[in-house]
PDB file of C-alpha atoms and ligand atoms in Angstrom:
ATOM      1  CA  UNK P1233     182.077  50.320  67.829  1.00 86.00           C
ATOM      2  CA  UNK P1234     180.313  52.885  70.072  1.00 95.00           C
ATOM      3  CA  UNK P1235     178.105  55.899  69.306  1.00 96.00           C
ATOM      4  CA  UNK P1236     179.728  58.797  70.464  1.00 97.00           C
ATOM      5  CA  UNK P1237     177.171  61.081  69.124  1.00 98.00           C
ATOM      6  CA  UNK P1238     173.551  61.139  67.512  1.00 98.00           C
ATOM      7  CA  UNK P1239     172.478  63.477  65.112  1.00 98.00           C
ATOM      8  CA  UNK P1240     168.569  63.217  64.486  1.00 98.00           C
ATOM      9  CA  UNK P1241     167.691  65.016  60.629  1.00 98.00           C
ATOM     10  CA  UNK P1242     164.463  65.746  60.909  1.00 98.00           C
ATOM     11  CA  UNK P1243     161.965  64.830  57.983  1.00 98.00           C
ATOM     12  CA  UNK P1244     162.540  67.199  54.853  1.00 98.00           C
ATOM     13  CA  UNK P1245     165.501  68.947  56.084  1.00 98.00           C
ATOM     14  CA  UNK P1246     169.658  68.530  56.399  1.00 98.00           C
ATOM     15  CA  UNK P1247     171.870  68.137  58.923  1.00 98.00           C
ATOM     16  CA  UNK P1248     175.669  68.802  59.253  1.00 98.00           C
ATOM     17  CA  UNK P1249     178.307  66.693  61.281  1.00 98.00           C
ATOM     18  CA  UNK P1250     182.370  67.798  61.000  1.00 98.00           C
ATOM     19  CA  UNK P1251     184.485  64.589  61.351  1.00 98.00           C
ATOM     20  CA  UNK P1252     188.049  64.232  61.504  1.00 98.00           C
ATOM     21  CA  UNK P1253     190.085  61.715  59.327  1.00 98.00           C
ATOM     22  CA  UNK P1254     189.393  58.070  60.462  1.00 98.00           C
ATOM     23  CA  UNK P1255     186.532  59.079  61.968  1.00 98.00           C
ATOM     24  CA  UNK P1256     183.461  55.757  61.431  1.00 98.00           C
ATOM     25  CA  UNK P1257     179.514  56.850  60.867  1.00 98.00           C
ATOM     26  CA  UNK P1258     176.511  55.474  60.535  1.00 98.00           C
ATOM     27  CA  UNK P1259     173.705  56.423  58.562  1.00 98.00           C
ATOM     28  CA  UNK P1260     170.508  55.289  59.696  1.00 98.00           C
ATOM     29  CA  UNK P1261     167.427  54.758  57.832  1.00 98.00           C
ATOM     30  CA  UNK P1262     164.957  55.131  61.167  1.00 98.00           C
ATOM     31  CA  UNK P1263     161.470  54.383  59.889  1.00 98.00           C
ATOM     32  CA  UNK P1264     162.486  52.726  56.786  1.00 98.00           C
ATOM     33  CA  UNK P1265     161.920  53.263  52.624  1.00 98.00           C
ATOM     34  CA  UNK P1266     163.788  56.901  53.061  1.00 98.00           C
ATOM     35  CA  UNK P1267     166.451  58.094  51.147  1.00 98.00           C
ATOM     36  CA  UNK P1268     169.161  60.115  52.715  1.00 98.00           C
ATOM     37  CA  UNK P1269     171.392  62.725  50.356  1.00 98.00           C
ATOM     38  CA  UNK P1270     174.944  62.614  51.494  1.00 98.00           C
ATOM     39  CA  UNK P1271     177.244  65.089  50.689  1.00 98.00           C
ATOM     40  CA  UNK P1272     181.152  65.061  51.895  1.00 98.00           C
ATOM     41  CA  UNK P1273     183.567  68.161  51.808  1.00 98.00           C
ATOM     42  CA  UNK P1274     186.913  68.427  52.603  1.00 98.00           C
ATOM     43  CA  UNK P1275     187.186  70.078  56.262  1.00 98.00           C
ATOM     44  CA  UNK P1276     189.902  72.243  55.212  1.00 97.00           C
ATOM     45  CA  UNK P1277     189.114  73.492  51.572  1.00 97.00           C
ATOM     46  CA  UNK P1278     184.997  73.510  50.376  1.00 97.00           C
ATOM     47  CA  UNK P1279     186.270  73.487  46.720  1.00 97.00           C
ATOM     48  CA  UNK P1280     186.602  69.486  47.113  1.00 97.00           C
ATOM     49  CA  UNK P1281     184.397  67.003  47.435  1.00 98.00           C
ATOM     50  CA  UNK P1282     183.033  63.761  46.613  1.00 98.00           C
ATOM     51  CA  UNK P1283     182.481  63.453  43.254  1.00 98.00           C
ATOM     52  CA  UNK P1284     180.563  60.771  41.718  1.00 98.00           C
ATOM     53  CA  UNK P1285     181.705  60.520  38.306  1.00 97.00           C
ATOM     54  CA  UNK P1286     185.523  60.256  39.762  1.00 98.00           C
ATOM     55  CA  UNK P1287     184.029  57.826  42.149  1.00 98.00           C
ATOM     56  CA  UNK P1288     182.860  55.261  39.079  1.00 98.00           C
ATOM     57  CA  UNK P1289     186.060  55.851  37.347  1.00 97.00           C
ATOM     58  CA  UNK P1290     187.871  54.531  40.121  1.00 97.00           C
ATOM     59  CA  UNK P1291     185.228  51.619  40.682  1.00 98.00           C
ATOM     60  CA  UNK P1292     184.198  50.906  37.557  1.00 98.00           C
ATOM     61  CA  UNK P1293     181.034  50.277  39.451  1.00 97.00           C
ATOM     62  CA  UNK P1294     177.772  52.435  39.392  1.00 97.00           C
ATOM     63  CA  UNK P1295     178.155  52.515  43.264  1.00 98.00           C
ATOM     64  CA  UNK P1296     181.695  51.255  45.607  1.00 98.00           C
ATOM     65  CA  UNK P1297     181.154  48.038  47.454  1.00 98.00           C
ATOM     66  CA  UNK P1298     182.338  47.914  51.022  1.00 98.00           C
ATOM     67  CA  UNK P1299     185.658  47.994  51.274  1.00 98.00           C
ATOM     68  CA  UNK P1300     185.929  50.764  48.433  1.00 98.00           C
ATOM     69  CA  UNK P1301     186.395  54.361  48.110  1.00 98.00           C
ATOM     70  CA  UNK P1302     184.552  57.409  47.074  1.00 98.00           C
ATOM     71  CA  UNK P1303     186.545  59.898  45.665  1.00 98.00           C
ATOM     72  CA  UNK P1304     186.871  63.821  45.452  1.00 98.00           C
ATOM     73  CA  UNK P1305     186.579  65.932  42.221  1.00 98.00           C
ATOM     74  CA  UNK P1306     190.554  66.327  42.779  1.00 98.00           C
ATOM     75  CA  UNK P1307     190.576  62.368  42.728  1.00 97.00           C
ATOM     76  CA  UNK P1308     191.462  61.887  46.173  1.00 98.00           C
ATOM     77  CA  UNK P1309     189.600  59.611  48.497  1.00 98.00           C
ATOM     78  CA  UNK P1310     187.521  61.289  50.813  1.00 98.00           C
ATOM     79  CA  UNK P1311     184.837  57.882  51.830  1.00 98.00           C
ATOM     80  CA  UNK P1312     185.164  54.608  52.298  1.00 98.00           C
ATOM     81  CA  UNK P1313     182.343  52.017  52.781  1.00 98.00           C
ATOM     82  CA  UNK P1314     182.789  50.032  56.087  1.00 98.00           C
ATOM     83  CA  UNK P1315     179.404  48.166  56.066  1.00 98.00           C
ATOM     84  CA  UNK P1316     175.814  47.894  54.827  1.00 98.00           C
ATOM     85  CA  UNK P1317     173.205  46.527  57.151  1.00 98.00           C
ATOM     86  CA  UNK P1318     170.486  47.653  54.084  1.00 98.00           C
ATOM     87  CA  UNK P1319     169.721  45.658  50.721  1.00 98.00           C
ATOM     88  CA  UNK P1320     172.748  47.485  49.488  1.00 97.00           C
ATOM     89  CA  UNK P1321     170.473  49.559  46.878  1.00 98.00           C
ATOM     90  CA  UNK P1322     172.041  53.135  46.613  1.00 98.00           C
ATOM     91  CA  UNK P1323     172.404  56.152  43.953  1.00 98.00           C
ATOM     92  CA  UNK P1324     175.045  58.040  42.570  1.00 98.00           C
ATOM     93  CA  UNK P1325     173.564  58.437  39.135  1.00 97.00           C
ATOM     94  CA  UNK P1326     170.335  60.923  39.893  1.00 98.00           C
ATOM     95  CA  UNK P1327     170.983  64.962  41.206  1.00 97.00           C
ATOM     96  CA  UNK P1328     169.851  65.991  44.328  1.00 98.00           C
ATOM     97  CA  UNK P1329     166.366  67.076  44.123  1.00 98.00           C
ATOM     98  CA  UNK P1330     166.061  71.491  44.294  1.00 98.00           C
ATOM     99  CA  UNK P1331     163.300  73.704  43.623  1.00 97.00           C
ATOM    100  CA  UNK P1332     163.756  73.632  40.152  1.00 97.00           C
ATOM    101  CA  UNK P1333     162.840  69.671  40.274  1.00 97.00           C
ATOM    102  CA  UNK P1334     160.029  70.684  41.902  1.00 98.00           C
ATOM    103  CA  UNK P1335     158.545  72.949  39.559  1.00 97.00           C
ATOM    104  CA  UNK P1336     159.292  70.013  36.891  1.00 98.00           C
ATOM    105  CA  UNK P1337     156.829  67.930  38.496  1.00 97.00           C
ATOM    106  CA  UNK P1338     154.271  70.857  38.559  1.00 97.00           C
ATOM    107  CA  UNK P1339     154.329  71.730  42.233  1.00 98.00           C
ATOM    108  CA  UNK P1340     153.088  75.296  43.227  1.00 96.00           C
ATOM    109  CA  UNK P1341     155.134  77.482  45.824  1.00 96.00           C
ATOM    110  CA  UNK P1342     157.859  76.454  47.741  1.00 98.00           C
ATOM    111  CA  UNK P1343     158.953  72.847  48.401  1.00 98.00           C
ATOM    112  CA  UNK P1344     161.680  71.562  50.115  1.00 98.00           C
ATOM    113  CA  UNK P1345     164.681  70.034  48.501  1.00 98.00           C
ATOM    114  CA  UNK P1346     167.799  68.814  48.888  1.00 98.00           C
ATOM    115  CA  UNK P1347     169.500  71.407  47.681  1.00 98.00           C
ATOM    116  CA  UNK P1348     168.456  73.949  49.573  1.00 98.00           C
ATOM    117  CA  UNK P1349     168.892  71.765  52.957  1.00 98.00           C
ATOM    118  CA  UNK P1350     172.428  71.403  51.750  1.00 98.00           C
ATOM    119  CA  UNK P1351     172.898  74.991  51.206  1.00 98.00           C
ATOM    120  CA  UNK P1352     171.369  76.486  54.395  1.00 98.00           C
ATOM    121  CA  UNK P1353     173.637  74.207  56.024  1.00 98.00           C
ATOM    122  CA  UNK P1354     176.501  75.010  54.748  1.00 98.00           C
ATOM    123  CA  UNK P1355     175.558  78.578  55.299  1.00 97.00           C
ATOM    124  CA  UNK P1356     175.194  77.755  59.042  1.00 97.00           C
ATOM    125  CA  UNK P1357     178.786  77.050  58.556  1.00 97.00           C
ATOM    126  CA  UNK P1358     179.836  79.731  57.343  1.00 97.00           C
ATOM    127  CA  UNK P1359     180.606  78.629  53.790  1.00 97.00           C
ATOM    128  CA  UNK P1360     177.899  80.781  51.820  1.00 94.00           C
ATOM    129  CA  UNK P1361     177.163  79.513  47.592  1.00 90.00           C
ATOM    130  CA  UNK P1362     179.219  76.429  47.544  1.00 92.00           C
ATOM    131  CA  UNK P1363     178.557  74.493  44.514  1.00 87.00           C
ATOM    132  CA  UNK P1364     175.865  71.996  45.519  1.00 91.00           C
ATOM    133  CA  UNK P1365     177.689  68.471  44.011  1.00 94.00           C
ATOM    134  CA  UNK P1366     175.778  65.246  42.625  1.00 95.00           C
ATOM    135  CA  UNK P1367     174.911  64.003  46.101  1.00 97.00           C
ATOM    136  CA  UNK P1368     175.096  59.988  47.170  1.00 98.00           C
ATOM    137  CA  UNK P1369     171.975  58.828  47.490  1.00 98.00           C
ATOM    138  CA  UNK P1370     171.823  56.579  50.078  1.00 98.00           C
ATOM    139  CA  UNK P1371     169.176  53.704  50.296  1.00 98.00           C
ATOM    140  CA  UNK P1372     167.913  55.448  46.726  1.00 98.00           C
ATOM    141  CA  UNK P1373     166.375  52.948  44.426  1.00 98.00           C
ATOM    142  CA  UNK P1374     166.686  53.448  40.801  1.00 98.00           C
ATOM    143  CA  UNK P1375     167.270  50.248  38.975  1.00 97.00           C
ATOM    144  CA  UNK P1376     169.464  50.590  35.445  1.00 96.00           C
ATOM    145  CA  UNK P1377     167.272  48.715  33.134  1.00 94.00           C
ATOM    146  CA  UNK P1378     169.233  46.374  30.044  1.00 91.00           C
ATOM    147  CA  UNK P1379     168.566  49.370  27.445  1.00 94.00           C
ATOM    148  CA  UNK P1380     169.536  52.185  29.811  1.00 94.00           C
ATOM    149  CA  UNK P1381     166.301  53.181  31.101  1.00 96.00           C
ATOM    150  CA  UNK P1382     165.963  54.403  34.626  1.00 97.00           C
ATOM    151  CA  UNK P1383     163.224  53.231  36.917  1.00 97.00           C
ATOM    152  CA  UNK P1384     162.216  55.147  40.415  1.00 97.00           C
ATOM    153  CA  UNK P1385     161.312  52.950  42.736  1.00 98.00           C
ATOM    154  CA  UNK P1386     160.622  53.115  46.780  1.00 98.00           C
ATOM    155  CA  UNK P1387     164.160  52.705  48.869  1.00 98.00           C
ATOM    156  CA  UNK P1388     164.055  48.764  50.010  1.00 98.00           C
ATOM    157  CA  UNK P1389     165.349  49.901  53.447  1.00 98.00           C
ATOM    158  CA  UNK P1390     163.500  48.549  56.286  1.00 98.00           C
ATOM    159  CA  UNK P1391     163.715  50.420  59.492  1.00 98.00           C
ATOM    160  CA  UNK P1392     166.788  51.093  61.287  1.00 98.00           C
ATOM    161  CA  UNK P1393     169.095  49.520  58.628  1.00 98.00           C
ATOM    162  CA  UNK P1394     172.146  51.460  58.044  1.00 98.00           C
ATOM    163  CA  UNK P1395     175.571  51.676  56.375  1.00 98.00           C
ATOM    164  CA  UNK P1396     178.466  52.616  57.940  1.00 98.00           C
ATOM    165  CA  UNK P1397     181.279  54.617  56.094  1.00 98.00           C
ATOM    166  CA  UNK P1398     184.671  56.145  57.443  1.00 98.00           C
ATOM    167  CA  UNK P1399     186.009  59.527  56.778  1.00 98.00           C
ATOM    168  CA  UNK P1400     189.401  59.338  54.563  1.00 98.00           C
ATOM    169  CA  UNK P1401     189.838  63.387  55.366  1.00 98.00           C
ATOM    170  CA  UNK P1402     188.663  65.692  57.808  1.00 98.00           C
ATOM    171  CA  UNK P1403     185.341  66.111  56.888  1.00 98.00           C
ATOM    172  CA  UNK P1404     182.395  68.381  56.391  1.00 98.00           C
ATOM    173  CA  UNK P1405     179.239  65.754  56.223  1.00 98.00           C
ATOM    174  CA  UNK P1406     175.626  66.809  55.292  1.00 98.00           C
ATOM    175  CA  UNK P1407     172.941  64.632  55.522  1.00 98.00           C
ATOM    176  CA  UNK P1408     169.568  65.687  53.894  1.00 98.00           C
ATOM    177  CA  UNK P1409     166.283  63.410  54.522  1.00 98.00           C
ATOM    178  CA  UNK P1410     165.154  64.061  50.900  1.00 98.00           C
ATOM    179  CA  UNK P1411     161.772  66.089  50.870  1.00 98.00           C
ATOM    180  CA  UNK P1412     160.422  64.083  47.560  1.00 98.00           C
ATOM    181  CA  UNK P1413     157.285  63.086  48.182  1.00 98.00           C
ATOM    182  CA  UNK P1414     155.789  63.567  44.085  1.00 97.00           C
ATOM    183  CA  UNK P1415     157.809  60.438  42.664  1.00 97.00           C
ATOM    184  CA  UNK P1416     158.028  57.305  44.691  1.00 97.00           C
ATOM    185  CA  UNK P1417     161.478  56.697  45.945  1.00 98.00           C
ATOM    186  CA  UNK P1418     160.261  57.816  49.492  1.00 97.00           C
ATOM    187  CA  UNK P1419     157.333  55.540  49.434  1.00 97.00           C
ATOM    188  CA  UNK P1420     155.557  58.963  49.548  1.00 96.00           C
ATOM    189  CA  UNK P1421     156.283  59.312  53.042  1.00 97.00           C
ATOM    190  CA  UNK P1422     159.247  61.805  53.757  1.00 98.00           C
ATOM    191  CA  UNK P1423     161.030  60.681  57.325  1.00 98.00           C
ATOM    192  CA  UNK P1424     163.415  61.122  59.312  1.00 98.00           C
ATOM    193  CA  UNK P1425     167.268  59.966  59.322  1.00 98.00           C
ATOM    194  CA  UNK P1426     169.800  59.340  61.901  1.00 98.00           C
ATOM    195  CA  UNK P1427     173.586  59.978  61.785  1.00 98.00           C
ATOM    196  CA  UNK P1428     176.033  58.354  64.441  1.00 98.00           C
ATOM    197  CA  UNK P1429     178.982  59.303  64.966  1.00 98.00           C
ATOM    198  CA  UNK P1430     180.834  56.049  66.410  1.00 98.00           C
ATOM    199  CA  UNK P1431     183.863  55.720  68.161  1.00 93.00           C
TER     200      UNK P1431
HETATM  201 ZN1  LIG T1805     165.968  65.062  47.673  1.00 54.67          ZN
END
């Protein structure tokens, strides 16, 4: 497949890319051991999207494999996983990180989350206090341990692996290169992230 079109997210903050149905992307870890927040909305109606409790119901799987479906809060599928070029660690368990996380961990003043990238995009859109849904954490690594306890561990991605997912709906995507740099799963080291839109 070709890139048609390269979105660069900048370190700590969210981009947006509107896709129509059938429509292929890549997410693109750039530098490596970053974790990238992906949201999906239906194009046509912000009250839907992907939800990841409907999402394991269909599943029956703590994340799809490729070839499988996410799916929207009215149960329709919205997603599909085309590929993984990564370690095929991801998320859908934890909630994006917003400035209330931040607080949590004891940080003074503002701090960029994921939320709020999510938000001021949307905005930018022109769809103002959407409800911010449990995001997919891409590349996120937080291993399910035998009694239920979760671990947080630095994403496994090296650079420039990616997965590549296809739109099942016309599509509002948002990307967010999560900001966390107070627990691990970032090595630290907030970068940047890529999205391609491919042809
Ligand atoms: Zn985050």
């Amino acid at each position: 497949m070709r890139t048609r079109e390269r979105i660069h997210v900048p370190a700590r903050e969210g981009r947006a890319a509107e896709v129509s149905a059938g429509t292929a992307f890549r997410i693109i870890d750039v530098e490596g051991s970053q974790v990238a927040d992906l949201f999906a909305f239906n194009a046509n109606d912000v009250g839907e999207y992907h939800s990841a409790m409907r999402t394991r119901a269909v599943v029956s799987r703590l994340f799809p494999r490729v070839g499988e479906s996410f799916m929207t809060n009215r149960r329709r599928p919205i997603l599909r996983l085309e590929r993984d070029d990564t370690p095929a660690v991801h998320d859908m368990l934890i909630a994006p990180c917003d400035p209330e996380r931040y607080d949590g961990l004891g940080v003074e003043g503002w701090h960029a989350s994921c939320r709020e990238n999510l938000e001021n995009v949307m905005r930018d859109l022109g769809h103002d206090g959407i409800c911010a849904p449990p995001s997919i954490n891409l590349f996120m690594n937080i291993p399910v341990g035998e009694e239920g306890a979760l671990g947080w561990e630095p994403a496994p991605t090296g650079p420039g692996d990616s997965i590549t997912l296809r739109a099942e709906m016309d599509c509002i995507l948002v990307v967010s290169a999560c900001p966390q740099d107070i627990v691990p799963i970032n090595d630290r080291n907030p970068t940047s992230i890529a999205i391609e839109l491919l042809d």
